[in-house]
Short mmCIF file of C-alpha atoms in Angstrom, two decimals:
data_model
loop_
_atom_site.label_atom_id
_atom_site.label_comp_id
_atom_site.label_asym_id
_atom_site.label_seq_id
_atom_site.Cartn_x
_atom_site.Cartn_y
_atom_site.Cartn_z
CA MET A 1 0.58 3.59 3.28
CA HIS A 2 -0.96 4.94 0.21
CA THR A 3 -2.60 7.90 -1.37
CA ARG A 4 -4.00 8.94 -4.72
CA ARG A 5 -2.36 7.57 -7.79
CA THR A 6 0.05 9.81 -9.52
CA HIS A 7 0.78 9.69 -13.21
CA ARG A 8 4.27 8.48 -12.62
CA ARG A 9 3.49 5.86 -10.06
CA SER A 10 1.24 5.02 -7.12
CA ARG A 11 1.98 5.74 -3.46
CA THR A 12 0.35 2.59 -2.33
CA THR A 13 1.75 0.78 0.63
CA ARG A 14 -0.40 1.47 3.57
CA ILE A 15 0.69 -0.53 6.49
CA GLY A 16 -0.64 2.54 8.06
CA ILE A 17 -2.90 4.80 6.09
CA GLY A 18 -2.72 8.41 7.35
CA LEU A 19 -2.37 8.30 11.10
CA LEU A 20 -5.59 6.46 11.84
CA ALA A 21 -4.97 2.98 10.43
CA ALA A 22 -1.50 1.83 10.87
CA VAL A 23 -1.38 -2.01 10.71
CA GLY A 24 0.57 -4.75 9.11
CA LEU A 25 -0.41 -6.42 5.89
CA LEU A 26 0.34 -10.02 5.42
CA VAL A 27 -1.64 -13.02 4.41
CA PRO A 28 -4.04 -15.41 6.09
CA ALA A 29 -2.81 -18.75 7.38
CA CYS A 30 -4.73 -21.70 8.55
CA SER A 31 -3.47 -25.14 9.59
CA SER A 32 -0.63 -26.84 7.80
CA GLU A 33 -3.11 -28.20 5.29
CA GLY A 34 -5.61 -25.36 5.42
CA ALA A 35 -7.19 -23.49 2.58
CA SER A 36 -4.46 -20.79 2.59
CA GLY A 37 -1.72 -23.30 1.85
CA MET A 38 0.44 -22.61 4.83
CA ALA A 39 2.89 -25.07 6.16
CA ARG A 40 4.77 -24.73 9.48
CA SER A 41 8.34 -25.75 10.18
CA ALA A 42 9.49 -25.00 13.68
CA ALA A 43 13.10 -25.26 12.60
CA GLU A 44 12.62 -22.66 9.90
CA GLY A 45 10.80 -20.00 11.91
CA PRO A 46 7.73 -18.39 10.47
CA VAL A 47 5.31 -20.55 8.48
CA ALA A 48 5.93 -21.11 4.81
CA LEU A 49 3.38 -20.48 2.04
CA ALA A 50 2.88 -23.88 0.34
CA ALA A 51 1.88 -24.15 -3.31
CA LEU A 52 -1.64 -25.20 -4.11
CA PRO A 53 -2.25 -28.42 -6.13
CA ARG A 54 -1.74 -27.86 -9.84
CA ALA A 55 -5.03 -29.45 -10.81
CA THR A 56 -8.08 -27.18 -10.61
CA PRO A 57 -10.57 -28.50 -8.11
CA PRO A 58 -13.79 -29.58 -9.81
CA ALA A 59 -15.83 -27.16 -7.69
CA LEU A 60 -13.84 -24.21 -9.19
CA SER A 61 -14.08 -25.35 -12.82
CA PRO A 62 -17.11 -23.14 -13.55
CA TYR A 63 -15.10 -20.06 -12.52
CA TYR A 64 -12.05 -21.04 -14.49
CA GLY A 65 -14.17 -21.75 -17.56
CA GLN A 66 -16.28 -18.58 -17.53
CA LYS A 67 -16.25 -16.11 -20.47
CA LEU A 68 -15.84 -12.44 -19.93
CA LYS A 69 -18.19 -10.05 -21.66
CA TRP A 70 -16.14 -7.02 -22.63
CA ARG A 71 -17.76 -3.59 -23.01
CA GLY A 72 -16.66 -0.02 -23.45
CA CYS A 73 -16.11 1.80 -20.10
CA GLY A 74 -15.63 5.48 -20.77
CA ALA A 75 -11.88 5.76 -21.34
CA PRO A 76 -10.95 5.52 -25.04
CA GLY A 77 -9.23 2.27 -25.92
CA PHE A 78 -10.21 0.49 -22.69
CA GLN A 79 -12.67 -2.35 -22.17
CA CYS A 80 -14.34 -3.50 -18.95
CA ALA A 81 -15.89 -6.69 -17.76
CA THR A 82 -16.99 -8.50 -14.62
CA LEU A 83 -15.23 -11.53 -13.28
CA LYS A 84 -16.92 -13.97 -10.90
CA ALA A 85 -15.00 -15.67 -8.13
CA PRO A 86 -16.19 -17.65 -5.08
CA LEU A 87 -16.69 -15.54 -2.07
CA ASP A 88 -15.24 -18.39 0.00
CA TYR A 89 -12.76 -20.73 -1.62
CA ALA A 90 -13.42 -23.33 1.09
CA LYS A 91 -17.09 -23.29 0.09
CA PRO A 92 -17.21 -22.45 -3.65
CA SER A 93 -20.98 -23.19 -3.81
CA GLY A 94 -21.72 -20.61 -1.14
CA GLY A 95 -21.97 -17.67 -3.48
CA ASP A 96 -20.04 -15.43 -5.78
CA ILE A 97 -18.11 -12.17 -5.53
CA ARG A 98 -18.04 -9.93 -8.60
CA LEU A 99 -14.67 -8.33 -9.59
CA ALA A 100 -14.22 -5.37 -11.85
CA VAL A 101 -11.70 -5.99 -14.71
CA ALA A 102 -10.31 -3.58 -17.25
CA ARG A 103 -7.99 -3.97 -20.13
CA LYS A 104 -6.29 -2.14 -23.02
CA LYS A 105 -5.33 -4.51 -25.83
CA ALA A 106 -1.84 -4.65 -27.19
CA THR A 107 -1.28 -1.90 -29.73
CA GLY A 108 1.54 -3.41 -31.73
CA PRO A 109 3.89 -3.47 -33.55
CA GLY A 110 5.47 -6.72 -32.59
CA GLY A 111 3.99 -9.99 -31.59
CA ARG A 112 1.60 -10.05 -28.59
CA ILE A 113 3.39 -11.60 -25.56
CA GLY A 114 0.20 -11.96 -23.45
CA SER A 115 -1.51 -10.09 -20.67
CA LEU A 116 0.32 -7.87 -18.17
CA LEU A 117 -1.59 -7.52 -14.88
CA VAL A 118 -0.81 -4.42 -12.85
CA ASN A 119 -1.58 -3.52 -9.31
CA PRO A 120 -0.67 -0.18 -7.60
CA GLY A 121 -0.79 -1.43 -3.99
CA GLY A 122 -2.62 -0.23 -0.91
CA PRO A 123 -4.14 -2.50 0.04
CA GLY A 124 -7.14 -0.62 -1.27
CA GLY A 125 -5.78 1.11 -4.33
CA SER A 126 -7.90 0.72 -7.41
CA ALA A 127 -6.03 -1.17 -10.07
CA VAL A 128 -8.63 -0.26 -12.67
CA ASP A 129 -8.17 3.44 -11.96
CA TYR A 130 -4.33 2.97 -12.04
CA LEU A 131 -4.56 1.19 -15.41
CA GLN A 132 -6.70 3.84 -17.02
CA ALA A 133 -4.96 6.86 -15.47
CA TYR A 134 -1.28 5.63 -15.82
CA ALA A 135 -0.26 2.15 -16.72
CA GLY A 136 -2.42 1.79 -19.83
CA VAL A 137 -1.18 5.07 -21.22
CA GLY A 138 2.09 5.81 -19.42
CA TYR A 139 3.98 2.53 -19.36
CA PRO A 140 6.71 2.40 -21.90
CA ALA A 141 5.26 2.25 -25.49
CA GLU A 142 7.08 -0.93 -26.30
CA VAL A 143 5.60 -2.69 -23.36
CA ARG A 144 2.08 -1.55 -24.20
CA ALA A 145 2.69 -2.60 -27.73
CA ARG A 146 3.36 -6.30 -26.81
CA TYR A 147 0.99 -6.82 -23.86
CA ASP A 148 -2.66 -6.47 -23.23
CA MET A 149 -2.55 -4.23 -20.15
CA VAL A 150 -4.94 -5.59 -17.56
CA ALA A 151 -6.20 -4.72 -14.05
CA VAL A 152 -8.63 -6.14 -11.63
CA ASP A 153 -9.82 -4.26 -8.50
CA PRO A 154 -9.22 -6.80 -5.64
CA ARG A 155 -12.20 -7.94 -3.61
CA GLY A 156 -13.57 -5.24 -1.37
CA VAL A 157 -11.84 -2.41 -3.39
CA ALA A 158 -13.35 0.28 -5.57
CA ARG A 159 -15.61 -1.36 -8.13
CA SER A 160 -15.28 -4.88 -6.70
CA GLU A 161 -17.97 -4.97 -4.07
CA PRO A 162 -16.29 -2.23 -2.02
CA VAL A 163 -16.16 -2.32 1.69
CA GLU A 164 -17.84 0.90 3.15
CA CYS A 165 -17.56 2.11 6.68
CA LEU A 166 -18.25 5.85 7.31
CA ASP A 167 -19.78 8.73 5.31
CA GLY A 168 -17.90 11.86 4.35
CA ARG A 169 -18.76 13.84 7.46
CA GLU A 170 -17.91 10.90 9.71
CA MET A 171 -14.60 10.48 7.94
CA ASP A 172 -13.77 14.14 8.41
CA THR A 173 -14.21 13.67 12.20
CA TYR A 174 -12.19 10.43 12.04
CA THR A 175 -9.20 12.01 10.16
CA GLN A 176 -8.97 14.88 12.56
CA THR A 177 -8.88 12.74 15.69
CA ASP A 178 -5.83 13.39 17.90
CA VAL A 179 -3.36 10.50 17.57
CA THR A 180 -0.90 11.74 20.17
CA PRO A 181 -3.10 11.59 23.28
CA ASP A 182 -1.80 13.62 26.21
CA HIS A 183 -4.11 12.17 28.86
CA GLU A 184 -6.66 9.43 29.51
CA ARG A 185 -9.57 11.41 28.11
CA GLU A 186 -7.82 11.90 24.75
CA THR A 187 -6.87 8.19 24.77
CA GLU A 188 -10.51 7.26 25.20
CA THR A 189 -11.49 9.56 22.33
CA LEU A 190 -8.96 7.84 20.07
CA VAL A 191 -10.08 4.38 21.04
CA GLY A 192 -13.67 5.52 20.49
CA ALA A 193 -12.71 6.66 16.98
CA TYR A 194 -11.24 3.26 16.18
CA ARG A 195 -14.30 1.42 17.59
CA THR A 196 -16.71 3.69 15.56
CA PHE A 197 -14.70 3.04 12.36
CA ALA A 198 -14.63 -0.72 12.97
CA GLU A 199 -18.35 -0.92 13.85
CA GLY A 200 -19.22 1.06 10.64
CA CYS A 201 -17.26 -1.48 8.49
CA GLY A 202 -18.79 -4.43 10.26
CA ALA A 203 -22.38 -3.13 9.87
CA ASP A 204 -21.95 -2.77 6.05
CA ALA A 205 -20.96 -6.30 5.05
CA PRO A 206 -19.81 -8.58 7.89
CA GLY A 207 -19.66 -11.62 5.55
CA LEU A 208 -17.45 -9.80 3.04
CA LEU A 209 -15.01 -8.73 5.74
CA ARG A 210 -14.07 -12.38 6.27
CA HIS A 211 -13.10 -12.89 2.64
CA VAL A 212 -10.95 -9.97 1.53
CA SER A 213 -7.52 -11.55 2.30
CA THR A 214 -4.46 -11.40 0.12
CA VAL A 215 -4.51 -15.10 -0.44
CA GLU A 216 -8.03 -14.94 -1.79
CA ALA A 217 -7.13 -11.91 -3.97
CA ALA A 218 -4.17 -13.91 -5.33
CA ARG A 219 -6.39 -16.88 -6.14
CA ASP A 220 -8.79 -14.52 -7.90
CA MET A 221 -5.89 -13.43 -10.11
CA ASP A 222 -5.32 -17.10 -11.13
CA ILE A 223 -8.91 -17.33 -12.29
CA LEU A 224 -8.41 -14.15 -14.29
CA ARG A 225 -5.17 -15.56 -15.83
CA ALA A 226 -7.01 -18.62 -16.96
CA VAL A 227 -10.06 -16.67 -18.28
CA LEU A 228 -7.76 -14.40 -20.28
CA GLY A 229 -6.18 -17.48 -21.89
CA ASP A 230 -2.68 -17.04 -20.49
CA ARG A 231 -0.65 -20.06 -19.51
CA LYS A 232 1.31 -17.97 -17.01
CA LEU A 233 0.61 -14.78 -15.10
CA ASN A 234 2.76 -11.75 -16.01
CA PHE A 235 2.51 -9.09 -13.41
CA VAL A 236 3.85 -5.72 -12.16
CA GLY A 237 2.97 -4.88 -8.56
CA ALA A 238 3.97 -1.79 -6.65
CA SER A 239 4.22 -1.59 -2.89
CA TYR A 240 1.52 -3.84 -1.34
CA GLY A 241 1.12 -5.13 -4.87
CA THR A 242 4.44 -6.88 -4.33
CA PHE A 243 2.94 -8.78 -1.51
CA LEU A 244 -0.01 -9.72 -3.71
CA GLY A 245 2.36 -10.83 -6.48
CA ALA A 246 4.71 -12.80 -4.23
CA THR A 247 1.62 -14.53 -2.68
CA TYR A 248 0.52 -15.56 -6.22
CA ALA A 249 3.98 -16.87 -6.93
CA GLY A 250 3.98 -18.84 -3.67
CA LEU A 251 0.52 -20.44 -4.38
CA PHE A 252 1.12 -21.02 -8.08
CA PRO A 253 4.87 -21.15 -8.74
CA ASP A 254 4.45 -23.11 -11.93
CA ARG A 255 2.11 -20.41 -13.31
CA ALA A 256 4.27 -17.41 -12.33
CA GLY A 257 5.52 -15.82 -15.53
CA ARG A 258 7.41 -12.44 -15.62
CA LEU A 259 6.79 -10.89 -12.24
CA VAL A 260 8.12 -7.47 -11.17
CA LEU A 261 7.73 -6.60 -7.41
CA ASP A 262 8.60 -2.93 -7.01
CA GLY A 263 8.84 -1.42 -3.54
CA ALA A 264 8.79 -4.84 -1.76
CA MET A 265 7.03 -5.98 1.30
CA ASP A 266 8.46 -8.52 3.77
CA PRO A 267 5.83 -11.20 4.59
CA SER A 268 7.87 -12.70 7.40
CA LEU A 269 7.36 -9.74 9.79
CA PRO A 270 4.62 -9.36 12.40
CA ALA A 271 2.44 -6.26 12.42
CA ARG A 272 4.27 -4.43 15.18
CA ARG A 273 7.68 -4.96 13.49
CA LEU A 274 6.28 -3.86 10.11
CA ASN A 275 4.93 -0.66 11.61
CA LEU A 276 8.15 0.09 13.57
CA GLU A 277 10.32 -0.46 10.45
CA GLN A 278 8.02 1.62 8.27
CA THR A 279 8.21 4.37 10.93
CA ALA A 280 11.97 4.28 10.54
CA GLY A 281 11.55 4.44 6.80
CA PHE A 282 9.62 7.67 7.04
CA GLU A 283 12.33 9.07 9.27
CA THR A 284 14.92 8.17 6.68
CA ALA A 285 12.89 9.87 3.98
CA PHE A 286 12.39 12.95 6.18
CA GLN A 287 16.11 13.19 6.86
CA SER A 288 16.69 13.21 3.07
CA PHE A 289 14.04 15.89 2.62
CA ALA A 290 15.49 18.00 5.51
CA LYS A 291 19.04 17.88 4.00
CA ASP A 292 17.63 19.14 0.82
CA CYS A 293 15.35 21.72 2.48
CA VAL A 294 17.93 23.49 4.65
CA ARG A 295 20.11 24.17 1.59
CA ARG A 296 17.28 26.21 0.09
CA SER A 297 16.35 29.81 0.94
CA ASP A 298 12.63 29.00 1.30
CA CYS A 299 13.11 26.21 3.90
CA PRO A 300 10.87 26.93 6.94
CA LEU A 301 12.68 24.39 9.12
CA GLY A 302 16.08 26.13 9.30
CA GLY A 303 19.00 27.50 7.36
CA ARG A 304 22.15 26.06 5.92
CA ASN A 305 23.71 25.40 9.33
CA THR A 306 20.65 23.50 10.56
CA THR A 307 21.12 19.83 10.97
CA PRO A 308 18.37 17.38 9.79
CA ALA A 309 17.90 16.39 13.44
CA GLN A 310 17.28 20.01 14.39
CA ALA A 311 14.95 20.44 11.42
CA GLY A 312 13.02 17.44 12.77
CA LYS A 313 12.77 19.07 16.21
CA ASN A 314 11.53 22.27 14.57
CA LEU A 315 8.81 20.27 12.67
CA LYS A 316 7.83 18.35 15.83
CA ALA A 317 7.50 21.58 17.67
CA PHE A 318 5.19 22.88 14.98
CA PHE A 319 3.10 19.74 15.28
CA ASP A 320 2.90 20.30 19.05
CA LYS A 321 1.61 23.83 18.44
CA LEU A 322 -1.11 22.53 16.19
CA ASP A 323 -2.07 20.00 18.92
CA ARG A 324 -2.85 22.89 21.12
CA ARG A 325 -4.29 25.23 18.55
CA PRO A 326 -5.13 24.20 14.92
CA VAL A 327 -4.82 26.87 12.29
CA PRO A 328 -7.28 27.98 9.57
CA ALA A 329 -7.13 26.02 6.30
CA GLY A 330 -9.61 27.82 4.09
CA ASP A 331 -11.88 24.85 4.09
CA ALA A 332 -15.49 25.41 2.98
CA GLY A 333 -16.68 23.01 5.66
CA GLY A 334 -14.81 24.71 8.43
CA ARG A 335 -12.04 22.12 8.96
CA ARG A 336 -8.88 23.51 10.46
CA LEU A 337 -5.39 22.13 10.16
CA THR A 338 -4.91 19.81 13.13
CA GLU A 339 -1.73 18.04 14.19
CA SER A 340 -3.05 14.73 12.67
CA LEU A 341 -3.91 16.30 9.31
CA ALA A 342 -0.64 18.23 9.15
CA THR A 343 1.33 15.08 9.95
CA THR A 344 -0.47 13.09 7.26
CA GLY A 345 0.23 15.98 4.73
CA VAL A 346 3.94 15.80 5.51
CA ILE A 347 3.98 12.02 5.20
CA ALA A 348 2.15 12.18 1.85
CA ALA A 349 5.03 14.35 0.50
CA MET A 350 7.61 11.82 1.57
CA TYR A 351 6.51 9.36 -1.13
CA ASP A 352 7.89 11.47 -3.98
CA GLU A 353 10.71 13.94 -4.04
CA SER A 354 8.94 15.88 -6.65
CA ALA A 355 6.53 16.88 -3.90
CA TRP A 356 9.27 18.40 -1.73
CA GLU A 357 8.84 21.93 -3.24
CA GLN A 358 5.07 21.79 -2.59
CA LEU A 359 5.81 20.62 1.02
CA ARG A 360 8.24 23.48 1.59
CA GLU A 361 5.64 26.05 0.41
CA SER A 362 2.90 24.45 2.47
CA LEU A 363 4.98 24.28 5.64
CA THR A 364 6.04 27.93 5.12
CA ALA A 365 2.41 29.07 4.81
CA ALA A 366 1.29 27.10 7.87
CA MET A 367 4.22 27.87 10.12
CA LYS A 368 4.74 31.54 9.26
CA GLU A 369 1.44 32.71 7.98
CA LYS A 370 -0.97 30.41 9.90
CA ASP A 371 -2.40 29.25 6.60
CA GLY A 372 -3.00 25.48 6.70
CA ALA A 373 -4.58 25.12 3.21
CA GLY A 374 -1.51 23.58 1.56
CA LEU A 375 -0.95 20.91 4.07
CA LEU A 376 -4.70 20.12 4.11
CA VAL A 377 -4.57 19.61 0.26
CA LEU A 378 -1.65 17.13 0.73
CA SER A 379 -3.56 15.29 3.52
CA ASP A 380 -6.80 15.17 1.54
CA SER A 381 -4.96 13.72 -1.47
CA TYR A 382 -3.51 11.04 0.82
CA TYR A 383 -6.94 10.07 2.12
CA GLU A 384 -8.43 10.34 -1.38
CA ARG A 385 -10.99 12.94 -0.23
CA ASP A 386 -12.58 14.94 -3.04
CA ALA A 387 -13.60 18.58 -3.10
CA ASP A 388 -17.21 17.78 -2.22
CA GLY A 389 -16.15 15.97 0.98
CA GLY A 390 -16.51 12.48 -0.28
CA TYR A 391 -13.89 9.76 0.27
CA SER A 392 -12.93 6.76 -1.81
CA ASN A 393 -13.18 3.34 -0.16
CA LEU A 394 -9.35 3.21 0.03
CA MET A 395 -9.19 3.55 3.74
CA PHE A 396 -11.98 1.09 4.38
CA ALA A 397 -10.49 -1.60 2.16
CA ASN A 398 -7.03 -0.90 3.57
CA ALA A 399 -8.24 -1.66 7.07
CA ALA A 400 -10.33 -4.64 5.98
CA VAL A 401 -7.44 -6.42 4.30
CA ASN A 402 -4.77 -5.47 6.86
CA CYS A 403 -6.81 -6.36 9.89
CA LEU A 404 -7.71 -9.80 8.37
CA ASP A 405 -4.28 -10.63 7.07
CA LEU A 406 -2.30 -10.26 10.33
CA PRO A 407 -2.95 -10.09 14.06
CA ALA A 408 -3.11 -6.55 15.41
CA ALA A 409 0.17 -4.79 16.24
CA PHE A 410 -1.26 -3.78 19.62
CA ASN A 411 -4.22 -4.93 21.63
CA SER A 412 -4.54 -2.04 24.18
CA PRO A 413 -3.40 1.51 24.86
CA ASP A 414 -1.02 0.12 27.53
CA GLU A 415 0.78 -1.93 24.91
CA VAL A 416 1.22 1.25 22.82
CA ARG A 417 2.60 3.17 25.80
CA GLN A 418 5.14 0.46 26.39
CA ALA A 419 6.30 0.59 22.79
CA LEU A 420 6.48 4.39 22.49
CA PRO A 421 10.16 4.69 23.31
CA ALA A 422 11.02 2.25 20.44
CA PHE A 423 8.82 4.10 17.92
CA GLU A 424 10.17 7.49 18.98
CA ARG A 425 13.76 6.23 18.60
CA ALA A 426 12.81 5.05 15.17
CA SER A 427 11.38 8.46 14.28
CA PRO A 428 11.57 11.49 16.61
CA VAL A 429 9.18 13.27 14.19
CA PHE A 430 6.53 10.61 13.40
CA GLY A 431 7.05 7.87 15.92
CA GLU A 432 4.46 8.81 18.56
CA GLY A 433 1.65 9.23 16.06
CA LEU A 434 2.46 6.06 14.09
CA ALA A 435 2.69 4.04 17.28
CA TRP A 436 -0.91 5.07 18.36
CA ALA A 437 -2.03 4.61 14.78
CA SER A 438 -1.00 0.93 15.07
CA LEU A 439 -3.78 0.34 17.62
CA ASN A 440 -6.61 0.41 15.15
CA CYS A 441 -6.99 -3.31 14.35
CA ALA A 442 -7.48 -4.15 18.06
CA TYR A 443 -11.15 -3.26 17.62
CA TRP A 444 -11.79 -4.88 14.26
CA PRO A 445 -15.06 -6.84 14.09
CA VAL A 446 -13.60 -9.86 12.33
CA ALA A 447 -10.84 -12.00 13.83
CA PRO A 448 -7.59 -12.12 11.96
CA SER A 449 -6.85 -15.33 10.01
CA GLY A 450 -3.18 -14.73 9.09
CA GLU A 451 0.27 -14.76 10.60
CA PRO A 452 3.81 -13.92 9.50
CA HIS A 453 5.24 -16.32 6.94
CA ARG A 454 7.92 -16.82 4.30
CA ILE A 455 7.33 -17.18 0.55
CA LYS A 456 9.68 -19.42 -1.33
CA ALA A 457 7.76 -20.04 -4.62
CA ALA A 458 10.14 -22.92 -5.40
CA GLY A 459 10.21 -23.66 -9.11
CA ALA A 460 9.02 -20.22 -10.22
CA SER A 461 10.66 -18.45 -13.18
CA PRO A 462 13.02 -15.58 -12.22
CA ILE A 463 11.24 -12.80 -10.31
CA ILE A 464 12.57 -9.27 -10.05
CA VAL A 465 12.38 -7.70 -6.60
CA VAL A 466 13.03 -3.95 -6.65
CA GLY A 467 14.09 -1.93 -3.57
CA THR A 468 14.76 1.82 -3.24
CA THR A 469 17.41 2.62 -0.61
CA ARG A 470 15.57 5.60 0.89
CA ASP A 471 12.02 4.35 0.32
CA PRO A 472 9.75 5.74 3.11
CA ALA A 473 6.88 3.24 2.99
CA THR A 474 8.64 -0.02 2.05
CA PRO A 475 12.12 0.19 3.63
CA TYR A 476 14.95 -1.18 1.54
CA ARG A 477 15.56 -4.07 4.03
CA TRP A 478 12.17 -5.51 3.12
CA ALA A 479 13.20 -5.91 -0.52
CA LYS A 480 16.42 -7.69 0.58
CA SER A 481 14.45 -9.97 2.85
CA LEU A 482 11.81 -10.89 0.23
CA ALA A 483 14.54 -11.45 -2.37
CA ALA A 484 16.24 -13.82 0.03
CA GLN A 485 13.06 -15.76 0.64
CA LEU A 486 12.00 -16.19 -2.99
CA SER A 487 13.97 -19.03 -4.57
CA SER A 488 14.24 -17.41 -7.97
CA ALA A 489 14.48 -13.73 -7.03
CA ARG A 490 16.85 -11.23 -8.64
CA LEU A 491 17.26 -8.16 -6.40
CA LEU A 492 17.39 -4.80 -8.30
CA THR A 493 18.41 -1.82 -6.12
CA TYR A 494 17.64 1.77 -6.90
CA GLU A 495 19.88 4.14 -4.97
CA GLY A 496 17.55 7.06 -4.38
CA ASP A 497 14.56 8.70 -2.73
CA GLY A 498 10.91 8.15 -3.00
CA HIS A 499 8.56 5.08 -3.03
CA THR A 500 9.22 2.46 -5.76
CA ALA A 501 11.52 2.76 -8.74
CA TYR A 502 10.04 1.77 -12.08
CA GLY A 503 8.98 4.74 -14.12
CA ARG A 504 10.63 7.26 -11.79
CA GLY A 505 13.27 8.57 -14.18
CA SER A 506 16.09 5.99 -13.77
CA ALA A 507 17.01 4.80 -17.27
CA CYS A 508 18.97 1.98 -15.63
CA VAL A 509 15.87 0.68 -13.65
CA ASP A 510 13.47 1.15 -16.58
CA SER A 511 15.67 -0.49 -19.25
CA THR A 512 16.40 -3.47 -16.91
CA ILE A 513 12.69 -4.08 -16.22
CA ASN A 514 11.65 -3.46 -19.83
CA ALA A 515 14.22 -6.03 -21.02
CA TYR A 516 12.75 -8.53 -18.59
CA LEU A 517 9.16 -7.86 -19.59
CA LEU A 518 9.83 -7.84 -23.31
CA ARG A 519 12.57 -10.44 -23.74
CA GLY A 520 12.36 -12.47 -20.47
CA THR A 521 15.90 -11.49 -19.60
CA PRO A 522 16.29 -10.99 -15.87
CA PRO A 523 19.11 -8.84 -14.41
CA GLN A 524 21.99 -10.26 -12.50
CA ASP A 525 21.07 -10.61 -8.86
CA GLY A 526 22.27 -7.57 -6.93
CA LYS A 527 22.34 -5.16 -9.79
CA ARG A 528 22.32 -1.49 -8.59
CA CYS A 529 20.93 1.60 -10.32
CA SER A 530 20.79 5.28 -9.55
#
């Protein structure tokens, strides 16, 4: 899941985005010798991502040899350019896609190491926005001194030929759709919402929708690496950005430089398993929030003797009340706080424990004063809805990438109903809504091209994989799994709350990653920080 970028980090893994787009996010696979570089071994389980040939195919030489024309782009100290890549790597002569690139050159002192590409995740988060709002000004000064800080919006995202699906008014209707249907009519309404969303995306750019995969985005990054003049790619990816970075390492292990994968994805899991485990991750985060909440005098979910489980029951009972009767939210357009919007608002606050106070205040206002404004603000921030009712393309790109990268978690409402007990065991609070949210890719206008797979990246330099023990969006077990798959991984564990770890206040995590980025010194595998 993902929401707006914060100045500390980005909440950007959206296996499910809000409650209307829960899907898995892995990479396309073809035949054992297909364009995606997948190779199957029945004895080893899921397909393995095979490295691409080291030599650049002649048809791609014009892309690798292009020169970027840098220009100013508003933010002081930053430059922007447009990178060309083939829309279809299997048919490079079939047309280009234009990708937005931004950089902030190394400030010194100290010798320049090279470029450091950053990606905040999503899929669908704008890397250019993240660079200009945070990484280019908020990363450690010593890192910014030695690296050109660089970002590219992946294909279909933000400034890079963005996927568009619905207008603001249509999105308001979509985000308010009931995702815990009580009867067949409500189920039909939910399915209709998914169909309308998918049809809107397909009507905009059906050709583009077939070429926004993670493998293609990773191949775009290699073109950018070459155009920037770097022998190897140095990269910090958060959340879904870890999947993008790991994919790059799998395709180009000899060109993988200093890679930090923070808040790691597990590419070996199918969509349903990904969604189920993320559901459990949000329950873990909620339990942590609830333990903190009930110790405080302003907790609306119970007092000191209230268990986290009972706090969860109290919150679920509040959601059920909203399902029957939404409350006013002070919205100029007349929106009220529905169950779906309230649930998304709570989920948004799970990404960062610094939002817990805001969540307590918002829940208190909604539960005790029938004022849903605070939770609506949290929900709107998650969906990247602005004050004028416009939405970024985050949700559109998120669905476009996810639904292409992996087969749908569910293909029918009946399949969801059969899986409900498992999702509700994983999270009594969020399970029902997140299970139904996992249905959206069933109606996507483009067939998926991917499948679960492992990434070994044999021969790559040491790669840091970072996992947070109570991460809501990328459960800690995913980091352990990815680290076990990558041949050169070093697992760095942050014992704490929230999504991702770098730049979150742990001197141990930050100094470990900085030492790796600046001196190439990886940590001992299994190092733990708090």
